[in-house]
Amino acid sequence: MTASLGTGESQRKAVLYRMVMPGHTCPFGLKSKALLERNGYVVEDHHLTTREEVDAFKSKHGVKTTPQTFIDGDRVGGHTDLRAFFGTPVRPKDQLTYTPVLVIFAVAALMALAARWVVGDLSVGTWLQWAIPFAMCLLGLQKLQDIESFSTMFLNYDLLAKRWVGYGYIYPFAETAAGLLMITGVLNWVSIPVALFIGIIGAVSVFQAVYVEKRELKCACVGGGSNVPLGFVSLTENVIMVLMALWMLSMAV
């Protein structure tokens, strides 16, 4: 057993039981300890070092999992319960959120800013010229991690994929390739038509599913396992891709 000692008797105290075994330290136990300490608690940190100790602890307290935290003699529970206790509950796994796609857009914008900083050109036009393709590459990367899951979710709403299943497998490669070509500025005769094609089909498909058929679906834009709702953000993503292609076409002409 190890303990974190406070500097005064008035400090709040918590008792934590967590698995610390040879070859395995419970990550949720570490998170629980850190969370308690961030909230000003002195932690009496009990290590369960064998499977027998873990099973005996679970049986004694009538719990199914560890870690377990006790405050003022009352059992708070595991890490999820502790988060709720401190007012920062864990988001349910099936809860819809735009966070993944917004994070990708933000990272793409920062990557483009960093790249343009190196080049020495921070004008808005050239920044957007790279930010959008960077976002396309990052979104393509998410899809390429598990093409089967992506294509399955994609088939729920994409009009072309419903008619030709193979399009769901081609799309991640097309999006990524178009993004890379747009960043480099080469083979515009390939990247522009590809971006226009997949962008228009995507925008029409999202509009049809969400605003015409009024369906509540998950978007496959960040891969097949996401909880991003199909809607305005998904539509905007495709429209931006189309506008980028049109802008590059106008520059070429």
PDB file of C-alpha atoms in Angstrom:
ATOM      1  CA  MET A   1       0.000   0.000   0.000  1.00  0.00           C
ATOM      2  CA  THR A   2       1.147   3.508  -0.814  1.00  0.00           C
ATOM      3  CA  ALA A   3      -0.314   6.762   0.428  1.00  0.00           C
ATOM      4  CA  SER A   4      -0.264  10.417  -0.545  1.00  0.00           C
ATOM      5  CA  LEU A   5       0.292  12.469   2.626  1.00  0.00           C
ATOM      6  CA  GLY A   6      -1.238  15.911   3.024  1.00  0.00           C
ATOM      7  CA  THR A   7       0.216  18.887   4.819  1.00  0.00           C
ATOM      8  CA  GLY A   8      -2.749  19.532   7.080  1.00  0.00           C
ATOM      9  CA  GLU A   9      -5.414  17.614   8.964  1.00  0.00           C
ATOM     10  CA  SER A  10      -8.132  19.740   7.363  1.00  0.00           C
ATOM     11  CA  GLN A  11      -7.485  18.314   3.891  1.00  0.00           C
ATOM     12  CA  ARG A  12     -10.187  16.120   2.476  1.00  0.00           C
ATOM     13  CA  LYS A  13      -9.345  12.445   2.277  1.00  0.00           C
ATOM     14  CA  ALA A  14     -10.393   9.651  -0.029  1.00  0.00           C
ATOM     15  CA  VAL A  15      -9.688   5.929   0.004  1.00  0.00           C
ATOM     16  CA  LEU A  16      -8.936   4.335  -3.354  1.00  0.00           C
ATOM     17  CA  TYR A  17      -8.629   0.647  -4.199  1.00  0.00           C
ATOM     18  CA  ARG A  18      -7.129  -0.134  -7.591  1.00  0.00           C
ATOM     19  CA  MET A  19      -5.323  -2.902  -9.473  1.00  0.00           C
ATOM     20  CA  VAL A  20      -1.547  -2.619  -9.562  1.00  0.00           C
ATOM     21  CA  MET A  21      -0.349  -6.025 -10.676  1.00  0.00           C
ATOM     22  CA  PRO A  22       2.865  -7.262 -12.270  1.00  0.00           C
ATOM     23  CA  GLY A  23       2.420  -6.424 -15.939  1.00  0.00           C
ATOM     24  CA  HIS A  24      -0.842  -4.512 -15.462  1.00  0.00           C
ATOM     25  CA  THR A  25      -1.695  -1.208 -13.826  1.00  0.00           C
ATOM     26  CA  CYS A  26      -5.363  -0.287 -14.197  1.00  0.00           C
ATOM     27  CA  PRO A  27      -5.570   2.951 -16.248  1.00  0.00           C
ATOM     28  CA  PHE A  28      -8.891   3.884 -14.665  1.00  0.00           C
ATOM     29  CA  GLY A  29      -7.273   3.553 -11.262  1.00  0.00           C
ATOM     30  CA  LEU A  30      -4.603   6.032 -12.295  1.00  0.00           C
ATOM     31  CA  LYS A  31      -7.266   8.358 -13.672  1.00  0.00           C
ATOM     32  CA  SER A  32      -9.266   8.113 -10.443  1.00  0.00           C
ATOM     33  CA  LYS A  33      -6.215   8.949  -8.325  1.00  0.00           C
ATOM     34  CA  ALA A  34      -5.326  11.927 -10.519  1.00  0.00           C
ATOM     35  CA  LEU A  35      -8.937  13.166 -10.480  1.00  0.00           C
ATOM     36  CA  LEU A  36      -9.102  13.008  -6.693  1.00  0.00           C
ATOM     37  CA  GLU A  37      -5.819  14.854  -6.308  1.00  0.00           C
ATOM     38  CA  ARG A  38      -6.892  17.553  -8.785  1.00  0.00           C
ATOM     39  CA  ASN A  39      -9.937  18.135  -6.627  1.00  0.00           C
ATOM     40  CA  GLY A  40      -7.876  18.599  -3.491  1.00  0.00           C
ATOM     41  CA  TYR A  41      -8.149  15.152  -1.906  1.00  0.00           C
ATOM     42  CA  VAL A  42      -5.390  13.328  -0.082  1.00  0.00           C
ATOM     43  CA  VAL A  43      -5.562   9.798  -1.458  1.00  0.00           C
ATOM     44  CA  GLU A  44      -5.119   6.700   0.666  1.00  0.00           C
ATOM     45  CA  ASP A  45      -4.044   4.545  -2.226  1.00  0.00           C
ATOM     46  CA  HIS A  46      -4.556   0.789  -1.775  1.00  0.00           C
ATOM     47  CA  HIS A  47      -3.010  -1.480  -4.390  1.00  0.00           C
ATOM     48  CA  LEU A  48      -4.669  -4.784  -5.276  1.00  0.00           C
ATOM     49  CA  THR A  49      -1.654  -6.746  -6.446  1.00  0.00           C
ATOM     50  CA  THR A  50      -3.082 -10.196  -7.182  1.00  0.00           C
ATOM     51  CA  ARG A  51      -6.202 -11.627  -8.760  1.00  0.00           C
ATOM     52  CA  GLU A  52      -7.082 -13.168  -5.399  1.00  0.00           C
ATOM     53  CA  GLU A  53      -6.966  -9.741  -3.720  1.00  0.00           C
ATOM     54  CA  VAL A  54      -9.143  -8.264  -6.450  1.00  0.00           C
ATOM     55  CA  ASP A  55     -11.738 -11.046  -6.179  1.00  0.00           C
ATOM     56  CA  ALA A  56     -11.775 -10.831  -2.392  1.00  0.00           C
ATOM     57  CA  PHE A  57     -12.273  -7.047  -2.528  1.00  0.00           C
ATOM     58  CA  LYS A  58     -15.139  -7.349  -5.019  1.00  0.00           C
ATOM     59  CA  SER A  59     -16.823 -10.015  -2.918  1.00  0.00           C
ATOM     60  CA  LYS A  60     -16.459  -8.046   0.321  1.00  0.00           C
ATOM     61  CA  HIS A  61     -17.918  -4.820  -1.072  1.00  0.00           C
ATOM     62  CA  GLY A  62     -20.390  -6.350  -3.506  1.00  0.00           C
ATOM     63  CA  VAL A  63     -18.932  -4.658  -6.585  1.00  0.00           C
ATOM     64  CA  LYS A  64     -18.175  -5.967 -10.040  1.00  0.00           C
ATOM     65  CA  THR A  65     -15.275  -3.722 -11.018  1.00  0.00           C
ATOM     66  CA  THR A  66     -12.299  -1.831  -9.710  1.00  0.00           C
ATOM     67  CA  PRO A  67     -11.134   0.850  -9.050  1.00  0.00           C
ATOM     68  CA  GLN A  68     -13.453   1.865  -6.223  1.00  0.00           C
ATOM     69  CA  THR A  69     -13.326   5.126  -4.307  1.00  0.00           C
ATOM     70  CA  PHE A  70     -14.630   5.808  -0.792  1.00  0.00           C
ATOM     71  CA  ILE A  71     -15.149   9.327   0.564  1.00  0.00           C
ATOM     72  CA  ASP A  72     -16.198   9.951   4.164  1.00  0.00           C
ATOM     73  CA  GLY A  73     -16.839   6.243   4.539  1.00  0.00           C
ATOM     74  CA  ASP A  74     -19.298   6.122   1.618  1.00  0.00           C
ATOM     75  CA  ARG A  75     -18.553   4.306  -1.612  1.00  0.00           C
ATOM     76  CA  VAL A  76     -18.560   6.684  -4.564  1.00  0.00           C
ATOM     77  CA  GLY A  77     -17.843   3.982  -7.122  1.00  0.00           C
ATOM     78  CA  GLY A  78     -15.596   3.541 -10.136  1.00  0.00           C
ATOM     79  CA  HIS A  79     -13.982   6.141 -12.364  1.00  0.00           C
ATOM     80  CA  THR A  80     -17.220   6.941 -14.224  1.00  0.00           C
ATOM     81  CA  ASP A  81     -19.056   7.420 -10.922  1.00  0.00           C
ATOM     82  CA  LEU A  82     -16.213   9.580  -9.637  1.00  0.00           C
ATOM     83  CA  ARG A  83     -16.429  11.790 -12.720  1.00  0.00           C
ATOM     84  CA  ALA A  84     -20.148  12.243 -12.086  1.00  0.00           C
ATOM     85  CA  PHE A  85     -19.456  12.961  -8.400  1.00  0.00           C
ATOM     86  CA  PHE A  86     -17.232  15.874  -9.401  1.00  0.00           C
ATOM     87  CA  GLY A  87     -19.681  17.170 -11.993  1.00  0.00           C
ATOM     88  CA  THR A  88     -17.854  16.018 -15.128  1.00  0.00           C
ATOM     89  CA  PRO A  89     -19.779  12.929 -16.252  1.00  0.00           C
ATOM     90  CA  VAL A  90     -18.414  10.746 -19.025  1.00  0.00           C
ATOM     91  CA  ARG A  91     -20.278  11.225 -22.289  1.00  0.00           C
ATOM     92  CA  PRO A  92     -22.331   8.110 -23.205  1.00  0.00           C
ATOM     93  CA  LYS A  93     -20.720   6.160 -26.027  1.00  0.00           C
ATOM     94  CA  ASP A  94     -23.838   6.391 -28.187  1.00  0.00           C
ATOM     95  CA  GLN A  95     -24.403  10.117 -27.670  1.00  0.00           C
ATOM     96  CA  LEU A  96     -24.345  12.133 -30.876  1.00  0.00           C
ATOM     97  CA  THR A  97     -21.638  14.773 -31.134  1.00  0.00           C
ATOM     98  CA  TYR A  98     -19.980  16.984 -33.723  1.00  0.00           C
ATOM     99  CA  THR A  99     -16.708  17.024 -31.774  1.00  0.00           C
ATOM    100  CA  PRO A 100     -14.711  14.580 -33.999  1.00  0.00           C
ATOM    101  CA  VAL A 101     -15.325  16.473 -37.234  1.00  0.00           C
ATOM    102  CA  LEU A 102     -14.851  19.879 -35.609  1.00  0.00           C
ATOM    103  CA  VAL A 103     -11.523  18.737 -34.175  1.00  0.00           C
ATOM    104  CA  ILE A 104     -10.414  17.591 -37.630  1.00  0.00           C
ATOM    105  CA  PHE A 105     -11.336  20.940 -39.161  1.00  0.00           C
ATOM    106  CA  ALA A 106      -9.485  22.786 -36.391  1.00  0.00           C
ATOM    107  CA  VAL A 107      -6.337  20.653 -36.760  1.00  0.00           C
ATOM    108  CA  ALA A 108      -6.422  21.052 -40.551  1.00  0.00           C
ATOM    109  CA  ALA A 109      -6.699  24.824 -40.159  1.00  0.00           C
ATOM    110  CA  LEU A 110      -3.723  24.893 -37.789  1.00  0.00           C
ATOM    111  CA  MET A 111      -1.666  22.597 -40.026  1.00  0.00           C
ATOM    112  CA  ALA A 112      -2.308  24.900 -42.977  1.00  0.00           C
ATOM    113  CA  LEU A 113      -1.385  27.928 -40.877  1.00  0.00           C
ATOM    114  CA  ALA A 114       1.866  26.283 -39.804  1.00  0.00           C
ATOM    115  CA  ALA A 115       2.709  25.272 -43.369  1.00  0.00           C
ATOM    116  CA  ARG A 116       1.965  28.719 -44.740  1.00  0.00           C
ATOM    117  CA  TRP A 117       4.037  30.250 -41.941  1.00  0.00           C
ATOM    118  CA  VAL A 118       7.040  28.257 -43.162  1.00  0.00           C
ATOM    119  CA  VAL A 119       6.382  29.317 -46.733  1.00  0.00           C
ATOM    120  CA  GLY A 120       6.084  32.929 -45.628  1.00  0.00           C
ATOM    121  CA  ASP A 121       2.604  33.581 -47.013  1.00  0.00           C
ATOM    122  CA  LEU A 122      -0.195  33.971 -44.457  1.00  0.00           C
ATOM    123  CA  SER A 123      -2.825  35.462 -46.753  1.00  0.00           C
ATOM    124  CA  VAL A 124      -6.347  34.139 -46.177  1.00  0.00           C
ATOM    125  CA  GLY A 125      -6.705  32.855 -49.728  1.00  0.00           C
ATOM    126  CA  THR A 126      -3.580  30.695 -49.714  1.00  0.00           C
ATOM    127  CA  TRP A 127      -4.338  29.519 -46.174  1.00  0.00           C
ATOM    128  CA  LEU A 128      -7.765  28.265 -47.248  1.00  0.00           C
ATOM    129  CA  GLN A 129      -6.170  26.722 -50.325  1.00  0.00           C
ATOM    130  CA  TRP A 130      -4.307  24.373 -47.982  1.00  0.00           C
ATOM    131  CA  ALA A 131      -6.693  24.172 -45.000  1.00  0.00           C
ATOM    132  CA  ILE A 132      -9.482  22.565 -47.000  1.00  0.00           C
ATOM    133  CA  PRO A 133      -7.275  19.906 -48.668  1.00  0.00           C
ATOM    134  CA  PHE A 134      -5.643  19.168 -45.308  1.00  0.00           C
ATOM    135  CA  ALA A 135      -9.132  18.561 -43.888  1.00  0.00           C
ATOM    136  CA  MET A 136      -9.945  16.282 -46.827  1.00  0.00           C
ATOM    137  CA  CYS A 137      -6.817  14.228 -46.155  1.00  0.00           C
ATOM    138  CA  LEU A 138      -7.557  13.938 -42.437  1.00  0.00           C
ATOM    139  CA  LEU A 139     -11.160  12.937 -43.105  1.00  0.00           C
ATOM    140  CA  GLY A 140      -9.975  10.413 -45.683  1.00  0.00           C
ATOM    141  CA  LEU A 141      -7.533   8.993 -43.147  1.00  0.00           C
ATOM    142  CA  GLN A 142     -10.365   8.380 -40.689  1.00  0.00           C
ATOM    143  CA  LYS A 143     -12.299   6.451 -43.320  1.00  0.00           C
ATOM    144  CA  LEU A 144      -9.268   4.442 -44.485  1.00  0.00           C
ATOM    145  CA  GLN A 145      -8.713   3.046 -40.970  1.00  0.00           C
ATOM    146  CA  ASP A 146     -11.747   0.789 -41.401  1.00  0.00           C
ATOM    147  CA  ILE A 147     -13.163   0.902 -44.904  1.00  0.00           C
ATOM    148  CA  GLU A 148     -15.692  -1.854 -44.208  1.00  0.00           C
ATOM    149  CA  SER A 149     -17.309   0.053 -41.349  1.00  0.00           C
ATOM    150  CA  PHE A 150     -17.238   3.286 -43.340  1.00  0.00           C
ATOM    151  CA  SER A 151     -18.812   1.759 -46.440  1.00  0.00           C
ATOM    152  CA  THR A 152     -21.564   0.142 -44.369  1.00  0.00           C
ATOM    153  CA  MET A 153     -22.553   3.441 -42.725  1.00  0.00           C
ATOM    154  CA  PHE A 154     -22.096   5.298 -46.032  1.00  0.00           C
ATOM    155  CA  LEU A 155     -24.664   3.018 -47.689  1.00  0.00           C
ATOM    156  CA  ASN A 156     -27.344   4.350 -45.347  1.00  0.00           C
ATOM    157  CA  TYR A 157     -27.600   7.636 -47.200  1.00  0.00           C
ATOM    158  CA  ASP A 158     -25.228   8.094 -50.177  1.00  0.00           C
ATOM    159  CA  LEU A 159     -27.267   7.959 -53.369  1.00  0.00           C
ATOM    160  CA  LEU A 160     -24.502   6.642 -55.613  1.00  0.00           C
ATOM    161  CA  ALA A 161     -23.244   4.050 -53.129  1.00  0.00           C
ATOM    162  CA  LYS A 162     -26.778   2.647 -52.891  1.00  0.00           C
ATOM    163  CA  ARG A 163     -26.720   2.031 -56.634  1.00  0.00           C
ATOM    164  CA  TRP A 164     -23.092   0.881 -56.783  1.00  0.00           C
ATOM    165  CA  VAL A 165     -21.655  -0.534 -53.562  1.00  0.00           C
ATOM    166  CA  GLY A 166     -18.101  -0.249 -54.886  1.00  0.00           C
ATOM    167  CA  TYR A 167     -18.301   3.536 -54.641  1.00  0.00           C
ATOM    168  CA  GLY A 168     -18.247   3.232 -50.852  1.00  0.00           C
ATOM    169  CA  TYR A 169     -14.838   1.561 -51.075  1.00  0.00           C
ATOM    170  CA  ILE A 170     -13.444   4.022 -53.611  1.00  0.00           C
ATOM    171  CA  TYR A 171     -14.605   7.191 -51.843  1.00  0.00           C
ATOM    172  CA  PRO A 172     -11.935   7.307 -49.054  1.00  0.00           C
ATOM    173  CA  PHE A 173      -9.124   6.905 -51.580  1.00  0.00           C
ATOM    174  CA  ALA A 174     -10.637   9.506 -53.917  1.00  0.00           C
ATOM    175  CA  GLU A 175     -11.084  12.053 -51.116  1.00  0.00           C
ATOM    176  CA  THR A 176      -7.541  11.560 -49.808  1.00  0.00           C
ATOM    177  CA  ALA A 177      -5.946  11.613 -53.255  1.00  0.00           C
ATOM    178  CA  ALA A 178      -7.834  14.766 -54.254  1.00  0.00           C
ATOM    179  CA  GLY A 179      -6.717  16.465 -51.046  1.00  0.00           C
ATOM    180  CA  LEU A 180      -3.073  15.564 -51.580  1.00  0.00           C
ATOM    181  CA  LEU A 181      -3.123  16.752 -55.182  1.00  0.00           C
ATOM    182  CA  MET A 182      -4.760  20.037 -54.178  1.00  0.00           C
ATOM    183  CA  ILE A 183      -2.058  20.650 -51.564  1.00  0.00           C
ATOM    184  CA  THR A 184       0.710  20.105 -54.099  1.00  0.00           C
ATOM    185  CA  GLY A 185      -1.106  21.917 -56.898  1.00  0.00           C
ATOM    186  CA  VAL A 186      -0.295  19.229 -59.447  1.00  0.00           C
ATOM    187  CA  LEU A 187      -2.625  17.248 -61.695  1.00  0.00           C
ATOM    188  CA  ASN A 188      -5.460  19.713 -61.267  1.00  0.00           C
ATOM    189  CA  TRP A 189      -7.208  17.996 -64.149  1.00  0.00           C
ATOM    190  CA  VAL A 190      -7.606  15.022 -61.795  1.00  0.00           C
ATOM    191  CA  SER A 191      -8.175  16.624 -58.398  1.00  0.00           C
ATOM    192  CA  ILE A 192     -10.758  19.200 -59.497  1.00  0.00           C
ATOM    193  CA  PRO A 193     -13.181  16.783 -61.231  1.00  0.00           C
ATOM    194  CA  VAL A 194     -12.827  14.248 -58.397  1.00  0.00           C
ATOM    195  CA  ALA A 195     -13.534  16.843 -55.698  1.00  0.00           C
ATOM    196  CA  LEU A 196     -16.461  18.242 -57.670  1.00  0.00           C
ATOM    197  CA  PHE A 197     -17.933  14.798 -58.270  1.00  0.00           C
ATOM    198  CA  ILE A 198     -17.727  13.428 -54.724  1.00  0.00           C
ATOM    199  CA  GLY A 199     -18.660  16.801 -53.222  1.00  0.00           C
ATOM    200  CA  ILE A 200     -21.796  17.248 -55.322  1.00  0.00           C
ATOM    201  CA  ILE A 201     -22.940  13.650 -54.845  1.00  0.00           C
ATOM    202  CA  GLY A 202     -22.295  13.965 -51.103  1.00  0.00           C
ATOM    203  CA  ALA A 203     -24.153  17.267 -50.747  1.00  0.00           C
ATOM    204  CA  VAL A 204     -27.173  16.027 -52.682  1.00  0.00           C
ATOM    205  CA  SER A 205     -27.219  12.772 -50.702  1.00  0.00           C
ATOM    206  CA  VAL A 206     -27.090  14.522 -47.326  1.00  0.00           C
ATOM    207  CA  PHE A 207     -29.745  17.058 -48.355  1.00  0.00           C
ATOM    208  CA  GLN A 208     -32.016  14.266 -49.597  1.00  0.00           C
ATOM    209  CA  ALA A 209     -31.642  12.153 -46.456  1.00  0.00           C
ATOM    210  CA  VAL A 210     -31.841  14.929 -43.853  1.00  0.00           C
ATOM    211  CA  TYR A 211     -33.963  17.718 -45.288  1.00  0.00           C
ATOM    212  CA  VAL A 212     -36.232  15.846 -47.708  1.00  0.00           C
ATOM    213  CA  GLU A 213     -36.687  12.406 -46.132  1.00  0.00           C
ATOM    214  CA  LYS A 214     -36.229  13.790 -42.572  1.00  0.00           C
ATOM    215  CA  ARG A 215     -34.116  10.794 -41.540  1.00  0.00           C
ATOM    216  CA  GLU A 216     -31.993  10.800 -38.389  1.00  0.00           C
ATOM    217  CA  LEU A 217     -28.714   9.125 -39.341  1.00  0.00           C
ATOM    218  CA  LYS A 218     -25.082   9.066 -38.334  1.00  0.00           C
ATOM    219  CA  CYS A 219     -22.535  10.541 -40.709  1.00  0.00           C
ATOM    220  CA  ALA A 220     -19.697   8.389 -42.028  1.00  0.00           C
ATOM    221  CA  CYS A 221     -17.529  11.481 -42.592  1.00  0.00           C
ATOM    222  CA  VAL A 222     -15.052  10.540 -39.835  1.00  0.00           C
ATOM    223  CA  GLY A 223     -15.304   6.788 -40.300  1.00  0.00           C
ATOM    224  CA  GLY A 224     -17.842   4.084 -39.726  1.00  0.00           C
ATOM    225  CA  GLY A 225     -17.704   4.028 -35.945  1.00  0.00           C
ATOM    226  CA  SER A 226     -18.524   7.674 -35.297  1.00  0.00           C
ATOM    227  CA  ASN A 227     -21.492   9.255 -33.526  1.00  0.00           C
ATOM    228  CA  VAL A 228     -21.473  12.378 -35.690  1.00  0.00           C
ATOM    229  CA  PRO A 229     -25.051  13.186 -36.734  1.00  0.00           C
ATOM    230  CA  LEU A 230     -25.781  13.537 -40.407  1.00  0.00           C
ATOM    231  CA  GLY A 231     -26.880  17.110 -40.951  1.00  0.00           C
ATOM    232  CA  PHE A 232     -25.722  20.672 -41.501  1.00  0.00           C
ATOM    233  CA  VAL A 233     -22.034  20.020 -40.736  1.00  0.00           C
ATOM    234  CA  SER A 234     -21.944  17.084 -43.149  1.00  0.00           C
ATOM    235  CA  LEU A 235     -23.652  19.161 -45.821  1.00  0.00           C
ATOM    236  CA  THR A 236     -21.235  22.046 -45.235  1.00  0.00           C
ATOM    237  CA  GLU A 237     -18.254  19.705 -45.555  1.00  0.00           C
ATOM    238  CA  ASN A 238     -19.349  18.649 -49.037  1.00  0.00           C
ATOM    239  CA  VAL A 239     -20.269  22.170 -50.118  1.00  0.00           C
ATOM    240  CA  ILE A 240     -16.829  23.452 -49.053  1.00  0.00           C
ATOM    241  CA  MET A 241     -15.193  20.697 -51.105  1.00  0.00           C
ATOM    242  CA  VAL A 242     -17.218  21.765 -54.148  1.00  0.00           C
ATOM    243  CA  LEU A 243     -16.381  25.447 -53.623  1.00  0.00           C
ATOM    244  CA  MET A 244     -12.684  24.604 -53.293  1.00  0.00           C
ATOM    245  CA  ALA A 245     -12.777  22.703 -56.580  1.00  0.00           C
ATOM    246  CA  LEU A 246     -14.627  25.554 -58.310  1.00  0.00           C
ATOM    247  CA  TRP A 247     -12.135  28.090 -56.973  1.00  0.00           C
ATOM    248  CA  MET A 248      -9.212  26.025 -58.252  1.00  0.00           C
ATOM    249  CA  LEU A 249     -10.981  25.664 -61.595  1.00  0.00           C
ATOM    250  CA  SER A 250     -11.395  29.424 -61.846  1.00  0.00           C
ATOM    251  CA  MET A 251      -7.720  29.932 -61.018  1.00  0.00           C
ATOM    252  CA  ALA A 252      -6.710  27.430 -63.676  1.00  0.00           C
ATOM    253  CA  VAL A 253      -8.890  29.099 -66.304  1.00  0.00           C
TER     254      VAL A 253
END
